[in-house]
Amino acid sequence: GQNIDQPTEMTATEGAIVQINCTYQTSGFNGLFWYQQHAGEAPTFLSYNVLDGLEEKGRFSSFLSRSKGYSYLLLKELQMKDSASYLCAVMDSNYQLIWGAGTKLIIKP
Amino acid sequence: GAVVSQHPSWVICKSGTSVKIECRSLDFQATTMFWYRQFPKQSLMLMATSNEGSKATYEQGVEKDKFLINHASLTLSTLTVTSAHPEDSSFYICSASQGVWDGSSYNEQFFGPGTRLTVL
């Protein structure tokens, strides 16, 4: 079966750095997405990785290792507004998105 | 650009009634629209994919007679939950993309803000 695993909840301090991990097992791989979702809202796109390595975009970076079936999202200089759920999604061989359950990130002052 | 709206944003209905949710692409032509359902603290689950003018493709386990999807124009798709029951209470999210989904390539999906359905 297809499986995406990520921690249920993480807590971090404002101004700090946090890394959210995602491991996956899917039928085929055509890229991995990270989305941010605030409570009661739709997901918003953060990043897309299809090749191994680190993609940096401002305070957010995303890393992919295809051989390990592993990705992480790195958030730097955390702000209170970063409190949200972070969803990992893998595009399978049919170009469908398989979603993880999301990691709820709580930022404390 | 690439804005998707949903209406209503929330709805409460009685068990046994039907509810229609609209999904609109405001500034682009949505050849393909996707309907997702998300239960609390769970991942998004794809319910169905529809290409404009064609019948929707439903995921395994999703009853097509209960969840009626219409995608009659390039800017509007509707999801009708027929004979709703409390277990249908969920967050329904649509997304839209410009390209045709045929399982051979990816076109970026733009998500609507979601509709919270509560069935009493």
PDB file of C-alpha atoms in Angstrom:
ATOM      1  CA  GLY A   1       0.000   0.000   0.000  1.00  0.00           C
ATOM      2  CA  GLN A   2       0.898   3.646  -0.122  1.00  0.00           C
ATOM      3  CA  ASN A   3       1.991   5.320   3.063  1.00  0.00           C
ATOM      4  CA  ILE A   4       3.125   8.779   4.117  1.00  0.00           C
ATOM      5  CA  ASP A   5       4.379   9.236   7.685  1.00  0.00           C
ATOM      6  CA  GLN A   6       5.004  12.462   9.505  1.00  0.00           C
ATOM      7  CA  PRO A   7       4.871  13.394  13.203  1.00  0.00           C
ATOM      8  CA  THR A   8       1.458  14.331  14.506  1.00  0.00           C
ATOM      9  CA  GLU A   9       2.529  17.406  16.445  1.00  0.00           C
ATOM     10  CA  MET A  10       5.628  19.469  17.167  1.00  0.00           C
ATOM     11  CA  THR A  11       6.282  22.445  19.406  1.00  0.00           C
ATOM     12  CA  ALA A  12       8.923  25.111  18.852  1.00  0.00           C
ATOM     13  CA  THR A  13       9.841  28.545  20.140  1.00  0.00           C
ATOM     14  CA  GLU A  14       9.451  31.814  18.258  1.00  0.00           C
ATOM     15  CA  GLY A  15      12.695  32.709  16.516  1.00  0.00           C
ATOM     16  CA  ALA A  16      14.021  29.143  16.574  1.00  0.00           C
ATOM     17  CA  ILE A  17      14.434  26.516  13.843  1.00  0.00           C
ATOM     18  CA  VAL A  18      12.297  23.409  13.414  1.00  0.00           C
ATOM     19  CA  GLN A  19      12.594  20.419  11.086  1.00  0.00           C
ATOM     20  CA  ILE A  20       9.512  18.423  10.113  1.00  0.00           C
ATOM     21  CA  ASN A  21      10.254  14.980   8.707  1.00  0.00           C
ATOM     22  CA  CYS A  22       8.285  12.948   6.193  1.00  0.00           C
ATOM     23  CA  THR A  23       8.886   9.364   5.068  1.00  0.00           C
ATOM     24  CA  TYR A  24       7.011   7.754   2.244  1.00  0.00           C
ATOM     25  CA  GLN A  25       6.333   4.493   0.469  1.00  0.00           C
ATOM     26  CA  THR A  26       4.384   4.944  -2.744  1.00  0.00           C
ATOM     27  CA  SER A  27       3.763   3.253  -6.062  1.00  0.00           C
ATOM     28  CA  GLY A  28       6.057   5.373  -8.144  1.00  0.00           C
ATOM     29  CA  PHE A  29       7.382   8.833  -7.464  1.00  0.00           C
ATOM     30  CA  ASN A  30       6.936  12.015  -9.440  1.00  0.00           C
ATOM     31  CA  GLY A  31       7.792  14.540  -6.780  1.00  0.00           C
ATOM     32  CA  LEU A  32       7.096  15.556  -3.204  1.00  0.00           C
ATOM     33  CA  PHE A  33       5.160  18.596  -2.061  1.00  0.00           C
ATOM     34  CA  TRP A  34       4.947  20.483   1.201  1.00  0.00           C
ATOM     35  CA  TYR A  35       1.821  22.489   1.962  1.00  0.00           C
ATOM     36  CA  GLN A  36       0.872  24.724   4.854  1.00  0.00           C
ATOM     37  CA  GLN A  37      -2.672  24.507   6.176  1.00  0.00           C
ATOM     38  CA  HIS A  38      -4.143  26.808   8.804  1.00  0.00           C
ATOM     39  CA  ALA A  39      -7.100  25.447  10.729  1.00  0.00           C
ATOM     40  CA  GLY A  40     -10.270  25.473   8.658  1.00  0.00           C
ATOM     41  CA  GLU A  41      -8.499  26.656   5.519  1.00  0.00           C
ATOM     42  CA  ALA A  42      -7.273  25.050   2.340  1.00  0.00           C
ATOM     43  CA  PRO A  43      -3.636  23.997   1.920  1.00  0.00           C
ATOM     44  CA  THR A  44      -1.246  26.517   0.412  1.00  0.00           C
ATOM     45  CA  PHE A  45       1.778  25.442  -1.601  1.00  0.00           C
ATOM     46  CA  LEU A  46       5.210  25.743   0.004  1.00  0.00           C
ATOM     47  CA  SER A  47       7.638  23.631  -1.993  1.00  0.00           C
ATOM     48  CA  TYR A  48       8.155  20.909  -4.578  1.00  0.00           C
ATOM     49  CA  ASN A  49      11.134  18.510  -4.754  1.00  0.00           C
ATOM     50  CA  VAL A  50      11.670  15.953  -7.473  1.00  0.00           C
ATOM     51  CA  LEU A  51      15.479  15.648  -7.379  1.00  0.00           C
ATOM     52  CA  ASP A  52      17.631  14.829  -4.371  1.00  0.00           C
ATOM     53  CA  GLY A  53      18.936  17.745  -2.403  1.00  0.00           C
ATOM     54  CA  LEU A  54      17.939  20.908  -0.650  1.00  0.00           C
ATOM     55  CA  GLU A  55      15.652  23.590  -2.069  1.00  0.00           C
ATOM     56  CA  GLU A  56      15.762  26.888  -0.233  1.00  0.00           C
ATOM     57  CA  LYS A  57      13.048  29.514  -0.402  1.00  0.00           C
ATOM     58  CA  GLY A  58      13.378  32.288   2.126  1.00  0.00           C
ATOM     59  CA  ARG A  59      12.836  31.043   5.655  1.00  0.00           C
ATOM     60  CA  PHE A  60      11.649  27.669   4.381  1.00  0.00           C
ATOM     61  CA  SER A  61      13.803  24.900   2.924  1.00  0.00           C
ATOM     62  CA  SER A  62      12.855  21.409   1.785  1.00  0.00           C
ATOM     63  CA  PHE A  63      15.109  18.403   1.402  1.00  0.00           C
ATOM     64  CA  LEU A  64      14.594  15.162  -0.498  1.00  0.00           C
ATOM     65  CA  SER A  65      16.351  11.802  -0.537  1.00  0.00           C
ATOM     66  CA  ARG A  66      14.636   9.502  -2.996  1.00  0.00           C
ATOM     67  CA  SER A  67      16.757   6.469  -2.105  1.00  0.00           C
ATOM     68  CA  LYS A  68      15.682   6.770   1.519  1.00  0.00           C
ATOM     69  CA  GLY A  69      12.078   7.775   0.802  1.00  0.00           C
ATOM     70  CA  TYR A  70      12.621  10.763   3.049  1.00  0.00           C
ATOM     71  CA  SER A  71      12.048  14.480   3.052  1.00  0.00           C
ATOM     72  CA  TYR A  72      12.101  17.263   5.569  1.00  0.00           C
ATOM     73  CA  LEU A  73      10.810  20.804   5.758  1.00  0.00           C
ATOM     74  CA  LEU A  74      13.048  23.226   7.623  1.00  0.00           C
ATOM     75  CA  LEU A  75      11.570  26.418   9.012  1.00  0.00           C
ATOM     76  CA  LYS A  76      13.933  29.115  10.254  1.00  0.00           C
ATOM     77  CA  GLU A  77      13.349  32.239  12.328  1.00  0.00           C
ATOM     78  CA  LEU A  78       9.969  30.951  13.398  1.00  0.00           C
ATOM     79  CA  GLN A  79       7.133  33.422  13.673  1.00  0.00           C
ATOM     80  CA  MET A  80       3.827  33.028  15.481  1.00  0.00           C
ATOM     81  CA  LYS A  81       2.020  33.018  12.135  1.00  0.00           C
ATOM     82  CA  ASP A  82       3.882  29.810  11.244  1.00  0.00           C
ATOM     83  CA  SER A  83       1.611  27.970  13.672  1.00  0.00           C
ATOM     84  CA  ALA A  84      -0.253  25.649  11.298  1.00  0.00           C
ATOM     85  CA  SER A  85      -0.346  22.118  10.014  1.00  0.00           C
ATOM     86  CA  TYR A  86       2.286  21.122   7.474  1.00  0.00           C
ATOM     87  CA  LEU A  87       1.272  18.494   4.951  1.00  0.00           C
ATOM     88  CA  CYS A  88       3.632  16.259   3.040  1.00  0.00           C
ATOM     89  CA  ALA A  89       2.233  14.923  -0.242  1.00  0.00           C
ATOM     90  CA  VAL A  90       3.818  12.590  -2.785  1.00  0.00           C
ATOM     91  CA  MET A  91       2.831  12.418  -6.440  1.00  0.00           C
ATOM     92  CA  ASP A  92       2.626   8.777  -7.430  1.00  0.00           C
ATOM     93  CA  SER A  93       3.091   7.053 -10.772  1.00  0.00           C
ATOM     94  CA  ASN A  94      -0.402   8.177 -11.886  1.00  0.00           C
ATOM     95  CA  TYR A  95       0.407  11.777 -11.003  1.00  0.00           C
ATOM     96  CA  GLN A  96      -2.048  11.657  -8.128  1.00  0.00           C
ATOM     97  CA  LEU A  97      -1.218  13.301  -4.821  1.00  0.00           C
ATOM     98  CA  ILE A  98      -0.986  10.997  -1.820  1.00  0.00           C
ATOM     99  CA  TRP A  99      -1.262  13.035   1.353  1.00  0.00           C
ATOM    100  CA  GLY A 100       0.208  12.606   4.805  1.00  0.00           C
ATOM    101  CA  ALA A 101      -1.964  13.361   7.824  1.00  0.00           C
ATOM    102  CA  GLY A 102      -0.059  16.545   8.523  1.00  0.00           C
ATOM    103  CA  THR A 103       2.123  17.804  11.355  1.00  0.00           C
ATOM    104  CA  LYS A 104       0.579  20.377  13.651  1.00  0.00           C
ATOM    105  CA  LEU A 105       3.251  22.916  14.537  1.00  0.00           C
ATOM    106  CA  ILE A 106       2.727  24.937  17.706  1.00  0.00           C
ATOM    107  CA  ILE A 107       4.875  28.046  18.143  1.00  0.00           C
ATOM    108  CA  LYS A 108       5.357  29.375  21.650  1.00  0.00           C
ATOM    109  CA  PRO A 109       6.567  32.905  22.469  1.00  0.00           C
TER     110      PRO A 109
ATOM    111  CA  GLY B   1      -3.909  34.804 -10.152  1.00  0.00           C
ATOM    112  CA  ALA B   2      -5.165  31.193  -9.901  1.00  0.00           C
ATOM    113  CA  VAL B   3      -7.883  31.820  -7.345  1.00  0.00           C
ATOM    114  CA  VAL B   4     -10.419  29.153  -6.462  1.00  0.00           C
ATOM    115  CA  SER B   5     -13.509  29.888  -4.413  1.00  0.00           C
ATOM    116  CA  GLN B   6     -15.951  27.604  -2.656  1.00  0.00           C
ATOM    117  CA  HIS B   7     -19.492  28.260  -1.532  1.00  0.00           C
ATOM    118  CA  PRO B   8     -20.721  27.945   1.090  1.00  0.00           C
ATOM    119  CA  SER B   9     -17.788  28.128   3.490  1.00  0.00           C
ATOM    120  CA  TRP B  10     -19.809  26.246   6.058  1.00  0.00           C
ATOM    121  CA  VAL B  11     -23.194  24.565   6.139  1.00  0.00           C
ATOM    122  CA  ILE B  12     -25.306  22.791   8.744  1.00  0.00           C
ATOM    123  CA  CYS B  13     -28.090  20.511   7.574  1.00  0.00           C
ATOM    124  CA  LYS B  14     -30.456  17.887   8.879  1.00  0.00           C
ATOM    125  CA  SER B  15     -29.883  14.200   8.307  1.00  0.00           C
ATOM    126  CA  GLY B  16     -31.533  13.017   5.101  1.00  0.00           C
ATOM    127  CA  THR B  17     -31.296  16.302   3.232  1.00  0.00           C
ATOM    128  CA  SER B  18     -29.037  17.097   0.280  1.00  0.00           C
ATOM    129  CA  VAL B  19     -26.333  19.731   0.220  1.00  0.00           C
ATOM    130  CA  LYS B  20     -24.667  21.313  -2.802  1.00  0.00           C
ATOM    131  CA  ILE B  21     -21.154  22.747  -2.651  1.00  0.00           C
ATOM    132  CA  GLU B  22     -19.843  24.955  -5.453  1.00  0.00           C
ATOM    133  CA  CYS B  23     -16.250  25.281  -6.562  1.00  0.00           C
ATOM    134  CA  ARG B  24     -15.297  28.090  -8.928  1.00  0.00           C
ATOM    135  CA  SER B  25     -12.061  29.056 -10.634  1.00  0.00           C
ATOM    136  CA  LEU B  26     -12.162  32.842 -10.715  1.00  0.00           C
ATOM    137  CA  ASP B  27      -9.362  33.814 -13.073  1.00  0.00           C
ATOM    138  CA  PHE B  28      -8.474  30.744 -15.095  1.00  0.00           C
ATOM    139  CA  GLN B  29     -10.132  27.900 -16.926  1.00  0.00           C
ATOM    140  CA  ALA B  30     -10.193  24.769 -14.823  1.00  0.00           C
ATOM    141  CA  THR B  31     -10.108  21.817 -17.157  1.00  0.00           C
ATOM    142  CA  THR B  32      -9.779  19.470 -14.205  1.00  0.00           C
ATOM    143  CA  MET B  33     -11.259  19.743 -10.753  1.00  0.00           C
ATOM    144  CA  PHE B  34     -10.605  17.537  -7.765  1.00  0.00           C
ATOM    145  CA  TRP B  35     -12.775  16.995  -4.718  1.00  0.00           C
ATOM    146  CA  TYR B  36     -11.196  16.059  -1.389  1.00  0.00           C
ATOM    147  CA  ARG B  37     -12.555  15.238   2.029  1.00  0.00           C
ATOM    148  CA  GLN B  38     -10.638  15.787   5.231  1.00  0.00           C
ATOM    149  CA  PHE B  39     -11.660  14.469   8.626  1.00  0.00           C
ATOM    150  CA  PRO B  40     -10.175  16.087  11.744  1.00  0.00           C
ATOM    151  CA  LYS B  41      -6.484  15.350  12.216  1.00  0.00           C
ATOM    152  CA  GLN B  42      -6.447  13.186   9.089  1.00  0.00           C
ATOM    153  CA  SER B  43      -4.992  13.607   5.635  1.00  0.00           C
ATOM    154  CA  LEU B  44      -6.821  14.863   2.591  1.00  0.00           C
ATOM    155  CA  MET B  45      -8.577  12.002   0.853  1.00  0.00           C
ATOM    156  CA  LEU B  46      -9.265  12.342  -2.853  1.00  0.00           C
ATOM    157  CA  MET B  47     -12.895  11.598  -3.579  1.00  0.00           C
ATOM    158  CA  ALA B  48     -13.099  12.169  -7.301  1.00  0.00           C
ATOM    159  CA  THR B  49     -11.487  13.792 -10.299  1.00  0.00           C
ATOM    160  CA  SER B  50     -13.469  15.431 -13.055  1.00  0.00           C
ATOM    161  CA  ASN B  51     -12.449  16.716 -16.447  1.00  0.00           C
ATOM    162  CA  GLU B  52     -14.776  19.364 -17.839  1.00  0.00           C
ATOM    163  CA  GLY B  53     -17.560  17.846 -19.888  1.00  0.00           C
ATOM    164  CA  SER B  54     -16.800  14.278 -18.796  1.00  0.00           C
ATOM    165  CA  LYS B  55     -18.114  12.062 -16.040  1.00  0.00           C
ATOM    166  CA  ALA B  56     -16.165  12.211 -12.819  1.00  0.00           C
ATOM    167  CA  THR B  57     -13.749   9.433 -11.894  1.00  0.00           C
ATOM    168  CA  TYR B  58     -14.443   8.320  -8.344  1.00  0.00           C
ATOM    169  CA  GLU B  59     -11.893   6.825  -5.985  1.00  0.00           C
ATOM    170  CA  GLN B  60     -12.455   3.367  -4.593  1.00  0.00           C
ATOM    171  CA  GLY B  61     -14.924   3.387  -1.742  1.00  0.00           C
ATOM    172  CA  VAL B  62     -16.596   6.666  -2.729  1.00  0.00           C
ATOM    173  CA  GLU B  63     -20.259   6.219  -3.658  1.00  0.00           C
ATOM    174  CA  LYS B  64     -20.932   8.062  -6.897  1.00  0.00           C
ATOM    175  CA  ASP B  65     -24.690   8.016  -6.313  1.00  0.00           C
ATOM    176  CA  LYS B  66     -24.235   9.687  -2.954  1.00  0.00           C
ATOM    177  CA  PHE B  67     -21.636  12.244  -3.958  1.00  0.00           C
ATOM    178  CA  LEU B  68     -22.827  13.716  -7.238  1.00  0.00           C
ATOM    179  CA  ILE B  69     -20.251  15.726  -9.120  1.00  0.00           C
ATOM    180  CA  ASN B  70     -21.031  18.016 -12.017  1.00  0.00           C
ATOM    181  CA  HIS B  71     -18.354  19.837 -14.002  1.00  0.00           C
ATOM    182  CA  ALA B  72     -20.366  21.373 -16.784  1.00  0.00           C
ATOM    183  CA  SER B  73     -18.231  24.462 -17.387  1.00  0.00           C
ATOM    184  CA  LEU B  74     -14.573  25.422 -17.268  1.00  0.00           C
ATOM    185  CA  THR B  75     -15.109  27.560 -14.181  1.00  0.00           C
ATOM    186  CA  LEU B  76     -17.621  25.653 -12.086  1.00  0.00           C
ATOM    187  CA  SER B  77     -17.890  22.254 -10.484  1.00  0.00           C
ATOM    188  CA  THR B  78     -20.461  21.209  -7.923  1.00  0.00           C
ATOM    189  CA  LEU B  79     -20.493  18.436  -5.347  1.00  0.00           C
ATOM    190  CA  THR B  80     -23.902  17.376  -4.058  1.00  0.00           C
ATOM    191  CA  VAL B  81     -24.027  15.235  -0.941  1.00  0.00           C
ATOM    192  CA  THR B  82     -27.328  13.397  -1.230  1.00  0.00           C
ATOM    193  CA  SER B  83     -29.248  12.091   1.783  1.00  0.00           C
ATOM    194  CA  ALA B  84     -26.570  13.371   4.104  1.00  0.00           C
ATOM    195  CA  HIS B  85     -25.859  11.561   7.357  1.00  0.00           C
ATOM    196  CA  PRO B  86     -23.827  12.617  10.400  1.00  0.00           C
ATOM    197  CA  GLU B  87     -20.896  10.504   9.216  1.00  0.00           C
ATOM    198  CA  ASP B  88     -20.699  12.746   6.122  1.00  0.00           C
ATOM    199  CA  SER B  89     -19.754  15.670   8.354  1.00  0.00           C
ATOM    200  CA  SER B  90     -16.327  16.714   7.183  1.00  0.00           C
ATOM    201  CA  PHE B  91     -14.226  19.431   5.565  1.00  0.00           C
ATOM    202  CA  TYR B  92     -14.660  19.298   1.790  1.00  0.00           C
ATOM    203  CA  ILE B  93     -11.963  20.919  -0.337  1.00  0.00           C
ATOM    204  CA  CYS B  94     -11.867  21.348  -4.078  1.00  0.00           C
ATOM    205  CA  SER B  95      -8.879  22.072  -6.234  1.00  0.00           C
ATOM    206  CA  ALA B  96      -8.592  23.047  -9.858  1.00  0.00           C
ATOM    207  CA  SER B  97      -5.957  22.805 -12.548  1.00  0.00           C
ATOM    208  CA  GLN B  98      -5.722  24.078 -16.070  1.00  0.00           C
ATOM    209  CA  GLY B  99      -4.556  20.900 -17.733  1.00  0.00           C
ATOM    210  CA  VAL B 100      -6.377  17.662 -18.396  1.00  0.00           C
ATOM    211  CA  TRP B 101      -5.715  14.965 -15.855  1.00  0.00           C
ATOM    212  CA  ASP B 102      -5.136  11.685 -17.643  1.00  0.00           C
ATOM    213  CA  GLY B 103      -2.639  10.055 -15.324  1.00  0.00           C
ATOM    214  CA  SER B 104       0.332  10.890 -17.540  1.00  0.00           C
ATOM    215  CA  SER B 105       1.407  14.288 -16.305  1.00  0.00           C
ATOM    216  CA  TYR B 106       0.903  16.766 -13.514  1.00  0.00           C
ATOM    217  CA  ASN B 107      -0.716  20.163 -13.657  1.00  0.00           C
ATOM    218  CA  GLU B 108      -0.490  22.373 -10.592  1.00  0.00           C
ATOM    219  CA  GLN B 109      -3.539  22.241  -8.388  1.00  0.00           C
ATOM    220  CA  PHE B 110      -4.953  25.394  -6.847  1.00  0.00           C
ATOM    221  CA  PHE B 111      -7.033  24.824  -3.754  1.00  0.00           C
ATOM    222  CA  GLY B 112     -10.281  26.378  -2.671  1.00  0.00           C
ATOM    223  CA  PRO B 113     -10.792  27.540   0.913  1.00  0.00           C
ATOM    224  CA  GLY B 114     -12.902  24.505   1.830  1.00  0.00           C
ATOM    225  CA  THR B 115     -16.453  23.922   3.035  1.00  0.00           C
ATOM    226  CA  ARG B 116     -17.218  22.700   6.528  1.00  0.00           C
ATOM    227  CA  LEU B 117     -20.282  20.405   6.431  1.00  0.00           C
ATOM    228  CA  THR B 118     -22.045  19.456   9.644  1.00  0.00           C
ATOM    229  CA  VAL B 119     -24.948  17.030   9.452  1.00  0.00           C
ATOM    230  CA  LEU B 120     -27.170  16.912  12.510  1.00  0.00           C
TER     231      LEU B 120
END
